[in-house]
Structures are given as C-alpha cells and as structure tokens.
Coordinates of C-alpha atoms in Angstrom, one line a residue:
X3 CA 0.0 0.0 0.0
X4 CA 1.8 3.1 -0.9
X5 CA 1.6 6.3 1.0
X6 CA 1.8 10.1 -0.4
X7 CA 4.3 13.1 1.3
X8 CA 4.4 16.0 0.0
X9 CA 7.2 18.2 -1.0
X10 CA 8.5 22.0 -0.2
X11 CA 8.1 22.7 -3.6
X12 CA 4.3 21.6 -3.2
X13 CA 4.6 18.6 -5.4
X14 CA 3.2 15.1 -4.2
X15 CA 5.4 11.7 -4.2
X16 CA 3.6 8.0 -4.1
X17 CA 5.9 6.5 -2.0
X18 CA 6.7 2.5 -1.8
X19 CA 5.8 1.1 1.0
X20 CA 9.4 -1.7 0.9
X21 CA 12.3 0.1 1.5
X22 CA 15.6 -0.2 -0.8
X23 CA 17.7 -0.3 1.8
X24 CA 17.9 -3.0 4.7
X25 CA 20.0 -1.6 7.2
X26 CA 18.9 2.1 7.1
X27 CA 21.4 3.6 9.2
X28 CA 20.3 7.1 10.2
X29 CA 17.9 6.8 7.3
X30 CA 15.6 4.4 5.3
X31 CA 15.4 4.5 1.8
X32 CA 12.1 4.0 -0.4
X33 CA 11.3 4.4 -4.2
X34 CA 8.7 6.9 -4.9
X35 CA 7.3 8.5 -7.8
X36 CA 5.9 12.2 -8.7
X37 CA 2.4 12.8 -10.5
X38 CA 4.2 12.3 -14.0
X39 CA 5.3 8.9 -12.8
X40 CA 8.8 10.1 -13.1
X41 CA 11.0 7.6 -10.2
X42 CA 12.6 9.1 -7.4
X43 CA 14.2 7.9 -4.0
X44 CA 12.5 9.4 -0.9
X45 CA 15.3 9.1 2.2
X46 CA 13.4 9.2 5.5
X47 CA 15.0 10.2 8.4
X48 CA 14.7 8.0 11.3
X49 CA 15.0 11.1 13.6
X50 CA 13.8 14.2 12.0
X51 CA 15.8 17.5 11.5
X52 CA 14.7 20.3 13.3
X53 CA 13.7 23.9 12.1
X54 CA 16.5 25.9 11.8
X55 CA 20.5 26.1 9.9
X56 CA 19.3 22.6 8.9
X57 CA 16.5 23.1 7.2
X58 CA 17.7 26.2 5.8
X59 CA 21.0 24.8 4.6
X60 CA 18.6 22.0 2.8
X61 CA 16.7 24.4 0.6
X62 CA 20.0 25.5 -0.4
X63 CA 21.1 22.5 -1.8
X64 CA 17.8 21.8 -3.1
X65 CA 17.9 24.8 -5.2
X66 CA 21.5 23.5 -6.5
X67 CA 20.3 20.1 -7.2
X68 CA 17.4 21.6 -9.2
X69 CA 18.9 24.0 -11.0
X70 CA 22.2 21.3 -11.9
X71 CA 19.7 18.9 -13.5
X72 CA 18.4 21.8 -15.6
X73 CA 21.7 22.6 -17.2
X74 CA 22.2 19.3 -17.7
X75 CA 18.7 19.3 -20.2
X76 CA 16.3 17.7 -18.7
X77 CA 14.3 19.5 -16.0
X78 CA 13.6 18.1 -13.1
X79 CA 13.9 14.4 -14.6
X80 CA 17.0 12.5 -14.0
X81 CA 18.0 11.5 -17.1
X82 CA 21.1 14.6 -17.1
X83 CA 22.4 12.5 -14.4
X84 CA 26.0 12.1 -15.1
X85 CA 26.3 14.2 -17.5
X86 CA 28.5 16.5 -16.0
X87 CA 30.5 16.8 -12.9
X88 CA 27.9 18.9 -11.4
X89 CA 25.6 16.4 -12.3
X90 CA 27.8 13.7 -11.2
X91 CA 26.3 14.2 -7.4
X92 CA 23.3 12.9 -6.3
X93 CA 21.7 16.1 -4.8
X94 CA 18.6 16.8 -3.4
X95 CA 15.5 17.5 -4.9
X96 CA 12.8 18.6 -2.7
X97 CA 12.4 18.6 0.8
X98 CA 9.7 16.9 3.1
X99 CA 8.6 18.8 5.9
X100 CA 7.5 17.5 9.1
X101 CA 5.5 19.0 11.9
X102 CA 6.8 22.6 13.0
X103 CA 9.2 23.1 10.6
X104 CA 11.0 19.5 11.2
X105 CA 12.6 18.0 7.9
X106 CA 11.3 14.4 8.0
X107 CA 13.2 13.1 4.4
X108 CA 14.1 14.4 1.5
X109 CA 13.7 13.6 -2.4
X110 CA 16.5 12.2 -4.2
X111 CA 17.5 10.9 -7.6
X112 CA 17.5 7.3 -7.6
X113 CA 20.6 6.0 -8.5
X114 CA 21.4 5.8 -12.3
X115 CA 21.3 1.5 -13.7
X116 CA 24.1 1.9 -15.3
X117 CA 25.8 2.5 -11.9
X118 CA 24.3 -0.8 -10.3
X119 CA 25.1 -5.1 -10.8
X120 CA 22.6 -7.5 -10.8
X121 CA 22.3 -9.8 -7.5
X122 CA 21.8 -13.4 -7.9
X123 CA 18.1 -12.8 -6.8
X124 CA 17.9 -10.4 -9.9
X125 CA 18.0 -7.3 -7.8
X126 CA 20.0 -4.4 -8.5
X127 CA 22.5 -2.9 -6.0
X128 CA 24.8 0.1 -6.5
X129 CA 28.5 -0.9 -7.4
X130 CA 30.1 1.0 -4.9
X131 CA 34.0 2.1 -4.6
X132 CA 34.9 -1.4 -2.1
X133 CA 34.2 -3.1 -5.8
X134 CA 36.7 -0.8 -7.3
X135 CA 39.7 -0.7 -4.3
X136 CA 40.2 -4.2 -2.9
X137 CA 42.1 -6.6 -4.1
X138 CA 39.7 -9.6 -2.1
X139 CA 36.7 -8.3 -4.1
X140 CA 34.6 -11.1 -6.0
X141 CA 35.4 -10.2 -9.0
X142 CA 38.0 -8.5 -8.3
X143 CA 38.4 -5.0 -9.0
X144 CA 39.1 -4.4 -13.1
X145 CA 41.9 -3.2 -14.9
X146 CA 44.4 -0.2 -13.9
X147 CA 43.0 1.6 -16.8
X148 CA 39.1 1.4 -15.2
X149 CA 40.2 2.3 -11.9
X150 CA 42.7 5.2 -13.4
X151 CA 39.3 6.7 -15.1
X152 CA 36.9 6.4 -12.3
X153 CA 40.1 7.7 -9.8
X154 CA 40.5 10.8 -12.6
X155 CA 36.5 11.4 -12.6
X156 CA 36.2 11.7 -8.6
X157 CA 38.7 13.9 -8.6
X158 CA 36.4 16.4 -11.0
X159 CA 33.7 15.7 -8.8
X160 CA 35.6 17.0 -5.4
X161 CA 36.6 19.8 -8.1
X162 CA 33.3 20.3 -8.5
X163 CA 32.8 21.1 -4.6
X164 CA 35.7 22.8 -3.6
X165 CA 34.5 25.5 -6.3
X166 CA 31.0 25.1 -4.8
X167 CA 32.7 25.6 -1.0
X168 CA 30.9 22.5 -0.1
X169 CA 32.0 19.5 1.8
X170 CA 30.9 15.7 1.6
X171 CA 32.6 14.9 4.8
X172 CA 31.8 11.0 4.4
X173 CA 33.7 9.7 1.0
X174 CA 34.0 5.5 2.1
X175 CA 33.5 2.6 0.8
X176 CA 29.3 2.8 0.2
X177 CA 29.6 6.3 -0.9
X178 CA 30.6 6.3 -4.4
X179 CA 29.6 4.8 -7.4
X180 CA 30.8 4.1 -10.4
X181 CA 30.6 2.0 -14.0
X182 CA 33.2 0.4 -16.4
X183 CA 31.6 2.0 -19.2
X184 CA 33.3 5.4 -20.0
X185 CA 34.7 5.3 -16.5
X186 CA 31.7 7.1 -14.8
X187 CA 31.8 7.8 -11.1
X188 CA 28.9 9.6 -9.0
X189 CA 28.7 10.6 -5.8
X190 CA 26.2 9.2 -3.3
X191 CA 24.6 10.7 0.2
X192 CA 25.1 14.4 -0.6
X193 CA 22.0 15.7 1.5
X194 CA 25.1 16.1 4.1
X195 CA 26.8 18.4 1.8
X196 CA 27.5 21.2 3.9
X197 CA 29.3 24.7 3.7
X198 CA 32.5 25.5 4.5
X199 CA 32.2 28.2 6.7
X200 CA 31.0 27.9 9.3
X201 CA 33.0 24.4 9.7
X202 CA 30.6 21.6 10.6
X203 CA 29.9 20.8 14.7
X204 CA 28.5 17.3 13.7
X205 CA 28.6 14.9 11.1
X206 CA 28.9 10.9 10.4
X207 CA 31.9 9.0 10.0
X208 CA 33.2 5.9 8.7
X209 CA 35.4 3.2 10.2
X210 CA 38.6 3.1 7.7
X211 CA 38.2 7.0 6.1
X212 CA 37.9 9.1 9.4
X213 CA 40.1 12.0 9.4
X214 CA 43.3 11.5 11.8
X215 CA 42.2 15.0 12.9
X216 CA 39.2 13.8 14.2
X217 CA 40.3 10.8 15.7
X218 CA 42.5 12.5 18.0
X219 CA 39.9 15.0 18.7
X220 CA 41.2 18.0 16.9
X221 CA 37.9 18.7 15.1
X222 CA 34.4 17.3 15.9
X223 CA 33.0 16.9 12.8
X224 CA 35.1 16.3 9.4
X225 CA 35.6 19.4 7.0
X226 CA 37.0 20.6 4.0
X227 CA 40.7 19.1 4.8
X228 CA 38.7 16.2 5.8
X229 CA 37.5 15.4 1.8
X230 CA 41.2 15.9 0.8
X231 CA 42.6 13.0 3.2
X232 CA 39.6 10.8 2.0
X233 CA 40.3 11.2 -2.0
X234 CA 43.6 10.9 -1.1
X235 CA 42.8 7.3 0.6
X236 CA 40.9 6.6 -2.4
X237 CA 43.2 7.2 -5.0
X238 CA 45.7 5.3 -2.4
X239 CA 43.5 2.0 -2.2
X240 CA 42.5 2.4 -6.2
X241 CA 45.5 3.3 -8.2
X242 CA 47.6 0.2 -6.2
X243 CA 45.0 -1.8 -4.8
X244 CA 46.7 -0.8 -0.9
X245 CA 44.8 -2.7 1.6
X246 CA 44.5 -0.1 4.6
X247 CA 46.2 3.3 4.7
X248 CA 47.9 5.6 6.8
X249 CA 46.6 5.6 10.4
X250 CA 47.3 5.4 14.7
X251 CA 48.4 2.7 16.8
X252 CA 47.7 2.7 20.4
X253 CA 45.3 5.2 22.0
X254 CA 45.4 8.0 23.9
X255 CA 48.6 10.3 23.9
X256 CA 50.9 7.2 23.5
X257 CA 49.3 6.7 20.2
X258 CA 52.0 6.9 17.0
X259 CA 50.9 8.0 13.4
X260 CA 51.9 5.3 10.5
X261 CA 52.6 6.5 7.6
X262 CA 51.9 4.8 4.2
X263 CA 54.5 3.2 2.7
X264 CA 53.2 0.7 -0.2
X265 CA 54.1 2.4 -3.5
X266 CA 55.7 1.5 -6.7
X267 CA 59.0 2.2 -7.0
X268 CA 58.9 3.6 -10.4
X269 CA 56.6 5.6 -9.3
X270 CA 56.6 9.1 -10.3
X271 CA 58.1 11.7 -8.4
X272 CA 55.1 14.2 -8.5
X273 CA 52.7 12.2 -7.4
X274 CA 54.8 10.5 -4.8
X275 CA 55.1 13.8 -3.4
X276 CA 51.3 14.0 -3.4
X277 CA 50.6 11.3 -1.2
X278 CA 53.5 12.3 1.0
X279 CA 51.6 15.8 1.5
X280 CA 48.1 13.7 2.3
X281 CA 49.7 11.8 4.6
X282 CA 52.7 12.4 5.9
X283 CA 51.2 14.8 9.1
X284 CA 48.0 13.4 10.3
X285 CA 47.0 17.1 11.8
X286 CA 47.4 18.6 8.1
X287 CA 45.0 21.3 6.3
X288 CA 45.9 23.0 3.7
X289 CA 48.9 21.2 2.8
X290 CA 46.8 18.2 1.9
X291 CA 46.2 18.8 -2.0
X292 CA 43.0 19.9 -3.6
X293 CA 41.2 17.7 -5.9
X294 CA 42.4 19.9 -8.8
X295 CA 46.0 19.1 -7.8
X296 CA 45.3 16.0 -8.0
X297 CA 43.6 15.7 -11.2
X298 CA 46.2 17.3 -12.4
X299 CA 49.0 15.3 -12.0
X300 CA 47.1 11.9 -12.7
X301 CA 47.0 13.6 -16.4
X302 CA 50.2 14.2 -16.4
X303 CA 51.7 11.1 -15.3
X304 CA 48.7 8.0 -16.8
X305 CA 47.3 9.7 -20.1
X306 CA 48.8 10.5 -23.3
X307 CA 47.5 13.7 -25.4
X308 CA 47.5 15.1 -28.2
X309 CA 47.0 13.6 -32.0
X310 CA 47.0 10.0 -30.3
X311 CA 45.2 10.6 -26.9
X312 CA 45.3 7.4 -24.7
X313 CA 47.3 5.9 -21.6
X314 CA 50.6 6.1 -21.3
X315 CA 52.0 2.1 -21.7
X316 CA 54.6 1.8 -18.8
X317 CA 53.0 3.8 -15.9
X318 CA 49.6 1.3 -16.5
X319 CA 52.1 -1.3 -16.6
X320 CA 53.7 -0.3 -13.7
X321 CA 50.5 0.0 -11.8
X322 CA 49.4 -3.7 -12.8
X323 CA 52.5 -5.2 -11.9
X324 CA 52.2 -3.7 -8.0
X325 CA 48.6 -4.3 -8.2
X326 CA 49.3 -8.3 -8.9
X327 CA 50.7 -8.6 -5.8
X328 CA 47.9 -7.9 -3.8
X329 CA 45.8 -10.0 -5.7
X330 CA 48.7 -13.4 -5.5
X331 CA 48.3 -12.3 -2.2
X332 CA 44.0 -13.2 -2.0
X333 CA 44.7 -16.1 -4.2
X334 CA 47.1 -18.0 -2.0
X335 CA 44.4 -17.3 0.8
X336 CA 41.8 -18.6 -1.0
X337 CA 44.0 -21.7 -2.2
X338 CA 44.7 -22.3 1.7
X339 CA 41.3 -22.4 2.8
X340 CA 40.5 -18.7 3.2
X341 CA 38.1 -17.6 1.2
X342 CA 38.1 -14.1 -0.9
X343 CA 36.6 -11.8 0.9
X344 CA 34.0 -10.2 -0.4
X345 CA 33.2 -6.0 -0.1
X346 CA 29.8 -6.8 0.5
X347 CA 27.7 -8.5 3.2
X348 CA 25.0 -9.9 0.5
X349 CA 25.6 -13.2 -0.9
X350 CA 27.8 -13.4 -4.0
X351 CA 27.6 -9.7 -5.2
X352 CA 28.9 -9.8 -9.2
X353 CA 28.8 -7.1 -11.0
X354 CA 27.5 -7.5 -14.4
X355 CA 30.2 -8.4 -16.9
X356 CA 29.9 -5.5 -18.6
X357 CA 32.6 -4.0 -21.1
X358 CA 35.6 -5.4 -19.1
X359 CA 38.5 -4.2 -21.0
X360 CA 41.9 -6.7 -20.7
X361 CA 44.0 -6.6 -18.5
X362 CA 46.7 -6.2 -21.4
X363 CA 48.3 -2.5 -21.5
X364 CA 47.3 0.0 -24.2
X365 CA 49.9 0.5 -27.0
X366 CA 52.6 3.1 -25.4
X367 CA 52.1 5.9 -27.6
X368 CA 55.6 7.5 -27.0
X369 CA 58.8 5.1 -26.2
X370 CA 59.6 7.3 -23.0
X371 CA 57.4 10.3 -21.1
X372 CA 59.2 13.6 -21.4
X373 CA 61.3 14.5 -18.2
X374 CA 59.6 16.8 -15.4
X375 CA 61.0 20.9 -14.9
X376 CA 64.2 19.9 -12.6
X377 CA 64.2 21.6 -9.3
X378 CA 67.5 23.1 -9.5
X379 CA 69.6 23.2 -6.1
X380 CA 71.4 26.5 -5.4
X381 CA 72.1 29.4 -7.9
X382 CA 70.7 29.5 -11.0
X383 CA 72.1 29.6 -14.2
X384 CA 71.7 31.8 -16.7
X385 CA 68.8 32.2 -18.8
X386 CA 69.2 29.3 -22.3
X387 CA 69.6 31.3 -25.4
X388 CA 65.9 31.4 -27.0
X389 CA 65.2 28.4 -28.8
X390 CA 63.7 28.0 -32.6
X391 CA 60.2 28.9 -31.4
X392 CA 60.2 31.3 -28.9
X393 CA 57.7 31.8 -25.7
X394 CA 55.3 34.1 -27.0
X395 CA 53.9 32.8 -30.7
X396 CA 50.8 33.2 -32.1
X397 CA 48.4 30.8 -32.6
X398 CA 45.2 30.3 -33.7
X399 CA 42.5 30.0 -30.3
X400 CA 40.0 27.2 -29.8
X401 CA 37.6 25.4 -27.7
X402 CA 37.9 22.4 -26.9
X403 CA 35.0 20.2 -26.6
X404 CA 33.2 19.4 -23.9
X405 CA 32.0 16.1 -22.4
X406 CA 32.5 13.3 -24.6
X407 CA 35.3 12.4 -26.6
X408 CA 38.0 15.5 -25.3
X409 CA 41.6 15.9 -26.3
X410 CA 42.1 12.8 -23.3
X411 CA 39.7 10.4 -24.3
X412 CA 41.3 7.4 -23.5
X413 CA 42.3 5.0 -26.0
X414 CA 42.0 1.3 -24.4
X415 CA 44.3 -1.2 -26.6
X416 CA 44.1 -5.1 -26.8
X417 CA 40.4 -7.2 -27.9
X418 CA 38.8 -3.4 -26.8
X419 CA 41.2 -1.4 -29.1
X420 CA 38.5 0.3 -30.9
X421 CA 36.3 1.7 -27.0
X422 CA 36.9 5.1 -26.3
X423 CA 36.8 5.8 -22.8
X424 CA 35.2 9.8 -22.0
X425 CA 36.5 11.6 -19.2
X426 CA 35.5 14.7 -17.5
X427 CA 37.1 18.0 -19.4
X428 CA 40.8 18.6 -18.8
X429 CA 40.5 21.5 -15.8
X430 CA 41.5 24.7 -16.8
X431 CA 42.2 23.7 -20.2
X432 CA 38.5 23.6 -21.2
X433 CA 35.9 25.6 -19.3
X434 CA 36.1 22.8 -16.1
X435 CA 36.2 25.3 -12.9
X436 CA 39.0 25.0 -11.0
X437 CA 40.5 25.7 -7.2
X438 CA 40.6 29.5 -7.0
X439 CA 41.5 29.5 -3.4
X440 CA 44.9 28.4 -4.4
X441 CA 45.1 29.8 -7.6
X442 CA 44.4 33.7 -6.7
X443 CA 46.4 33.8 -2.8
X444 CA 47.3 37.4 -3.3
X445 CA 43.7 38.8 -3.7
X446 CA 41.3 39.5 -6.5
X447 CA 42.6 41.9 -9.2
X448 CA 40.9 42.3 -13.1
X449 CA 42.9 41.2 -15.8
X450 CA 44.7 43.7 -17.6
X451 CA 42.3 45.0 -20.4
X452 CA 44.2 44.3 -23.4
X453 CA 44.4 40.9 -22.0
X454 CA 40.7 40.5 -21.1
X455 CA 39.9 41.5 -24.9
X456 CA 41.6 38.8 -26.7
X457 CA 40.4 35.7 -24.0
X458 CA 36.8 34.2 -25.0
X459 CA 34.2 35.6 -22.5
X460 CA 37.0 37.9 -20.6
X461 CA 34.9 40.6 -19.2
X462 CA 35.5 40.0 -15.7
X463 CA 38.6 37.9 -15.5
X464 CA 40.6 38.1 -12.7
X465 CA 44.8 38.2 -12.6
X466 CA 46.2 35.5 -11.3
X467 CA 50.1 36.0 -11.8
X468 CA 51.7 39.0 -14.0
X469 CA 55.4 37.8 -14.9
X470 CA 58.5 39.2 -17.1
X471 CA 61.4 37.4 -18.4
X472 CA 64.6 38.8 -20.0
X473 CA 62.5 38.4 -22.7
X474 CA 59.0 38.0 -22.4
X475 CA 56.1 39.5 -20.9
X476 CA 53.6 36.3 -19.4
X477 CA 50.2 37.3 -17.9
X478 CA 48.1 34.5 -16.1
X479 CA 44.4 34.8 -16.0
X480 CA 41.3 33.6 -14.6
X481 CA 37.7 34.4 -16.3
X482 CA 34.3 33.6 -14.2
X483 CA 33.5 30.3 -15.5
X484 CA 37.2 28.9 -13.7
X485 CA 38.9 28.7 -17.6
X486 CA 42.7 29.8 -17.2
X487 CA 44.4 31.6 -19.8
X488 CA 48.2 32.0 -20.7
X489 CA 48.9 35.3 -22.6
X490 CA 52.4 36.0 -23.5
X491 CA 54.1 38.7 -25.4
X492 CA 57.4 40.1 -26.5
X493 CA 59.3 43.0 -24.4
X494 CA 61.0 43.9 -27.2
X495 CA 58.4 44.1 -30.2
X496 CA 59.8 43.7 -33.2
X497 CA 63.7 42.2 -31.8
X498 CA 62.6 38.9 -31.2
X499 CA 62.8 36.0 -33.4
X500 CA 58.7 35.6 -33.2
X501 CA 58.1 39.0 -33.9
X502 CA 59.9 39.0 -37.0
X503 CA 57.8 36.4 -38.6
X504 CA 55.1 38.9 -37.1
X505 CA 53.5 36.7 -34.4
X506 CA 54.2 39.6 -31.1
X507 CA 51.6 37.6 -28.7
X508 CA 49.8 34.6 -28.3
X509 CA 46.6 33.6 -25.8
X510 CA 45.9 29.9 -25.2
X511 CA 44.6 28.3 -22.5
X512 CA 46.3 26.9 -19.7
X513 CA 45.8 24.6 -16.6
X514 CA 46.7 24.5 -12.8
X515 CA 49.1 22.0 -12.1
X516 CA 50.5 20.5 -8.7
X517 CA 53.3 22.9 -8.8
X518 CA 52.5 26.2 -11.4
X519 CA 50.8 25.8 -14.2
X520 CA 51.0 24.9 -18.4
X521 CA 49.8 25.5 -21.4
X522 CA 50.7 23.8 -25.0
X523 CA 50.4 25.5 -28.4
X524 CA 51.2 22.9 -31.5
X525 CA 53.6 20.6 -30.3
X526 CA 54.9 23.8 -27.7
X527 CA 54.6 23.2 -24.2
X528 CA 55.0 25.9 -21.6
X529 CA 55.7 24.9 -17.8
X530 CA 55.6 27.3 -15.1
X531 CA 57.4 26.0 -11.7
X532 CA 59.8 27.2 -8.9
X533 CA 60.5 30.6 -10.2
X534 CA 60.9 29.5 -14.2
X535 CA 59.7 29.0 -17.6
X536 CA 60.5 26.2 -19.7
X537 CA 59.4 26.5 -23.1
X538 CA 60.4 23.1 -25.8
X539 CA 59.0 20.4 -27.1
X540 CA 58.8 17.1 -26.0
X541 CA 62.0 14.8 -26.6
X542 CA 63.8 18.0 -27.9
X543 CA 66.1 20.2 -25.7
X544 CA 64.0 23.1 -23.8
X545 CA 65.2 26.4 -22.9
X546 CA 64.0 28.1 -18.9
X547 CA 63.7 32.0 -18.7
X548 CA 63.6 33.0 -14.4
X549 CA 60.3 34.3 -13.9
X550 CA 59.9 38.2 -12.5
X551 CA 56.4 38.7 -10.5
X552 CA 55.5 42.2 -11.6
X553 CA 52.8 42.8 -8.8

C-alpha cells in the first residue's frame, strides 16, 4: 500500500511502502514517484531534522540540485544524471517537511542502472567504490586503466565542490559509485553536503576514512581538509590496490601515526610527493592537496595527449605489476582455505560483466614520457639562449569540446582497441572550474584589459600572476567560469625572433598543475614552476627563462 508526502516545492510523491535499503542507518530509503510517474528515492530520516541552519541549509542545496539537473537538459527528470560533474552528485531535490518546521526526508535521484550489478536474486545494487579498491573483491576490481578513469572522474567531482565551498565529509566505501563503461563515477549521500564556513559541529563518520584530525579529537565533525585525506585514501587504495592506509596505533597520547609506505617504485616523483603531503602529518589542512592538484598530475603522469590521446603504456604497466601482488596475495588465501573476501555483506555480489577491457596494457604511444622541470639546487644559471620557437607565438584560439570524446579520451588497446573511454574535461584547459582558493592567494585583481579582450568571454577575468622574463612579458588569468588563460608577449616588439615572422603575442589556454601551471600550443609546451619558464618540445632540448612577478 503506498503512501503520499508531499514536498517543499508543493509537489506530491507516491511512496513505496518496501524500502531499498535493509539496514537504514540514520535513514531508510524508499522508491517513490511524482504525478508524471517520473521515479525518485525518498530518504526518511529515522529522527527528524529540526527547524533551523538545517532546514535552511537543505533548501539551499535543493535549489543547487534543481537547478544542476536543468543545465544538464532535462528538468527536473534524472536523465542529465551524469552528464557533467555537477551532475555527477546525487543532490537533493525537494524537501519533506514535518510537523513545526521538522525535515522528516528528502527527495533524491535514484541512483542511475548503469551505476548498479545484478544480484543473484535479480536485484540491482549500487557498485560501490569497495568493488573498485580491494584486491579480495569477487570479481576482483578491473583493470588499472578502469580504476585510473573512475580515480580521474572523482577527482572532478571533489573539483566540482571545492568550487562550490561544499564538503561531503563522508567519501568511504558505500559512498561512491561508479561503471566500467566510459569510466563514470557519482557521488552518493550528498544531503550532508555542507558549507564551509561555518566548519561543521556534527557529522557521520566511517570506520577506515575518518580524518586522523578527528580521531585525536582536533575537530568534531570532518571538514573541508577532511575530503582531501579521503580522496587521497581513495586514490591510495585504487591506483595500487593498498589494503588499509595511513593511520594510529595505540590510544590515547601514546598513540603513534603510520605513515603509508606501499608504492611503486617507479613511481613518479610528483605524485609520490602528493601522497606524502596527504599523509605524511595526520594534523594537516591546507597542505593536503586539492582535488584539482590532484587531477592534475594523474594527467600528467597516466594519459597520453594530443594527435593519439590514450594511456601512457609503462605507468599502466607499472600500476598492474604492483597491483598483482595484492591479488597473489588473496589467491594463495583462497588456495589455503580462506576464502576471498567479499566487499559486501549480501551473498555473491557480481557485477554485471559489462565492457571489461583486458588486463593487457594500451599501446605506449611515446617510447619514453618527457622529463619533469628539474628543481635546480642553489644558484641558477643563466637564462638558455631562445630556442627555434620562442615563448610568446601566435596561434590560432580554440575550444575544446566538452564532455564526450576530449583531447584525453582514452584509448583502451588489446580485444577493446576500438572503446573510447570519455572523461570529465581537462581543468583549466577547457571551461572545467578550477581551485581558485589556491590559484588567486594574493587577492582578487581584473585582468589587464588588453588581455581580457583577446580571451573568450573575458569581461570580468581576474589576474592570477603578471610575470616578465629577460625576454618576455607572461600574464596568467582567470575568467568567471574557472577557464585559465596564458597570454604571452614580447618585451622587445619587433627584436625577437617571433616578432619577425610577425607573431608579437599569443593567448591559449592553460591549466593548474601540482606545482604552477601549463599550457601547450602545436607541439609547444609551456611549464611554469619554482621561479621558471621552460618552453620546448617534448624529446627536444628546452630552454628556462627566471620568472619576475611584476605585482
């Protein structure tokens, strides 16, 4: 026998009376369905949410769900889901009220198929992120380049939220979802998003991704720096397979913080340093790195770009090889009597086959990846003399595309060479927004005008770094929608070797990186780090210029 609530926005839901979730937890979850017999999931609190910051932070993210599904083209349907990052989070919809102002549930979207398996008992359950991360999972988890994807498109959702100032506060094993098929992820039980400021009082936790600060009682409830150390632990477990993670032995003041130590050994430098910043100080804030660090330098290391986009051979390789152990590991188990264990408590949870791509390697595009900007010790040495193509050339400006197949689509080799896996927009590079807390420290200041005229929808576009070489003249901006452009230009109009072939200034866009930023023009690549410029192409001999900040 169903029942009927009604919503906020005065709209009335059938709701089912068997509920889609057996344990419930703080909350019970039921399908429902609105007069147009479009399916939703009504979550009913067991204890309901009183009148006041609640309820009033709930309309607000009600008013972001609904207006995130409109962008994405379909109303207040659900079939955007996914779409986008934005739309990669399952916000709410509408808000059941209670008696005196009391929030009693809220409307959700259900949960897209393609994000589920099918149960013996022909049921469908949500393949969530234990599927993806541990090695005893039955199946196990699938290929480095599936995991790589899914990894790459969490990182654009937690993107998506730091712009938003929002927090999850509970990324863990249930939390997440995610498909083989183009690499989707979406997040899951984000009617906790809350803001920033003021940082949260209260808040759920779970065993395995608690924040060491709140373990040791530094902050009651997680936080911003709280999401950081969780995507870090994800990316920890799913990149390597890592059972575990950083954490505390003993209690009390005697206990000690362990560190994480199971990594590759080819593994590259950059990213090593990453996970050393996540979780080398349990009591860490801001030097845990953002999600768009982070998405960053998973680029730079796993995919290849340009007129062949795909992964890059050897770090896949070198992420199977580590992974291997872990499952050798769950095999001799099993062979001694143990059995694998599975991430679920249900009987037999298999994910639908699905498009499983081999475990073979994709073909390495390039025989070896072009060497990271050295970090020079002591004085530097002067300035390279230009090279064939100077810094600031002229080029010809365009978007890329959006969603879909981007400049790194990946290109899966072996029995699936011919799948295309889509992932979310490269940030900074094409309209994606970006971490402007780290991007702008020294304050909000407009982009020069002259600047702001040639970038695409620069009214508005704020400075982020005004630089001068011997040579050059290198302005960094920001415009409103997050997109990051490079502008250079010559000192000396007319002297250089650029200007005499008459291209004085180029604008293209550019990217945050973990340590500066870059931009590419042709087969040009400019790198911004520790005080320099390096300006070459790849395999060819690069010249640096020291970077002056003008302001």
């Amino acid at each position: 026998m169903t029942r009927k609530v009604s919503g906020r926005s005065g709209r009335p839901y059938d709701v089912q009376p068997a509920p889609l979730n057996k344990d419930g937890g703080q909350a019970v979850l039921y399908r429902c369905t609105d007069p147009a017999g479009q399916p939703y999931a009504y979550k009913e609190y067991r204890t309901p949410l009183p009148d006041g910051p609640e309820v009033n932070r709930l309309h607000r993210l009600v008013l972001d769900g609904q207006q995130t599904l409109q962008r994405a083209g379909r109303g207040g349907g659900t079939g955007g889901l996914a779409t986008t990052a934005e739309s990669s989070i399952n916000w709410p919809l509408d808000v059941i009220h209670g008696a005196r102002g009391t929030i009693t549930g809220v409307i959700l979207p259900l949960i897209p198929d393609s994000f589920m398996y099918r149960r013996s008992d022909g049921s469908l359950r949500p393949r969530t992120l234990d599927f993806l991360c541990l090695a005893r999972s039955v199946p196990p988890p699938p290929p480095a380049q599936v995991r790589l994807g899914v990894l790459i498109r969490t990182c654009d959702i937690f993107a998506e939220l730091e712009q938003r100032g929002l927090s999850h506060g509970d990324l863990s094993w249930k939390n997440l979802v995610w498909r083989e098929k183009d690499t989707h992820a979406y997040l899951i039980d984000c009617d906790g998003l809350t803001p920033w400021e003021p940082a949260p009082a209260h808040g759920v936790a779970t065993a395995e991704w608690t924040d060491p600060r709140r373990s040791s009682g530094r902050i009651p409830a997680h936080d911003r720096y709280s999401d950081r150390f969780a995507l870090a632990l994800a990316l920890y477990r799913g990149l390597f397979l890592n059972p575990g993670g950083p954490r505390w032995t003993g209690n009390g003041p005697g206990a000690t913080w362990v560190r994480a130590t199971g990594f590759p050994k080819d593994l590259d430098g950059d990213l090593r340093r990453l996970f050393e910043r996540a979780f080398r100080d349990p009591h860490a804030t801001t030097e845990r790195p953002t999600a768009t660090e982070w998405r960053a330098a998973l680029e730079e290391v796993f995919l290849e770009r340009g007129r062949h986009p795909g992964y890059r051979g050897g770090p896949i390789r070198s992420l199977e090889r580590y992974a291997e152990h872990h499952r050798a590991e769950v095999r001799r188990l099993a062979g001694g009597g143990a059995p694998a264990a599975r991430p679920h408590p249900q009987p037999s949870p298999r994910p639908r086959p699905g498009p499983h791509v081999p475990a073979s390697p994709p073909v390495q595009r390039r025989p070896t990846r072009p060497p990271p900007a050295p970090t020079l010790p002591g004085p530097r040495p002067a300035p390279s003399p230009p090279p064939a193509r100077p810094a600031p050339v002229r080029r010809r400006r365009g978007r890329a595309a959006g969603w879909g197949l981007t400049a790194v689509g990946l290109l899966v080799a072996g029995a699936a060479a011919g799948a295309v896996f889509h992932l979310f927009p490269v940030p900074g590079l094409d309209g994606t927004r970006t971490d402007s807390t780290r991007l702008a420290p020294g304050g909000v200041t407009p982009c020069p005008k002259h600047v702001a005229a040639r970038i695409p929808h620069g009214s508005g576009a704020v400075l982020l770094h005004d630089y001068t070489t011997p040579l050059h003249h290198i302005v960094l901006c920001r415009t409103g929608a997050g997109r990051i452009y490079y502008d250079g230009s010559w000192l000396h109009p007319g002297k250089g070797r650029g200007a005499r072939h008459g291209a004085q200034e180029m604008t293209i866009p550019a990217k945050a990186t973990a340590h500066g930023y870059s931009a590419r023009s042709g087969d040009y690549r400019y790198v911004i780090r520790d005080g320099w410029v390096t300006v070459g192409k790849p395999h060819a001999k690069s010249s640096k210029y020291p970077l002056h900040e003008t302001r």
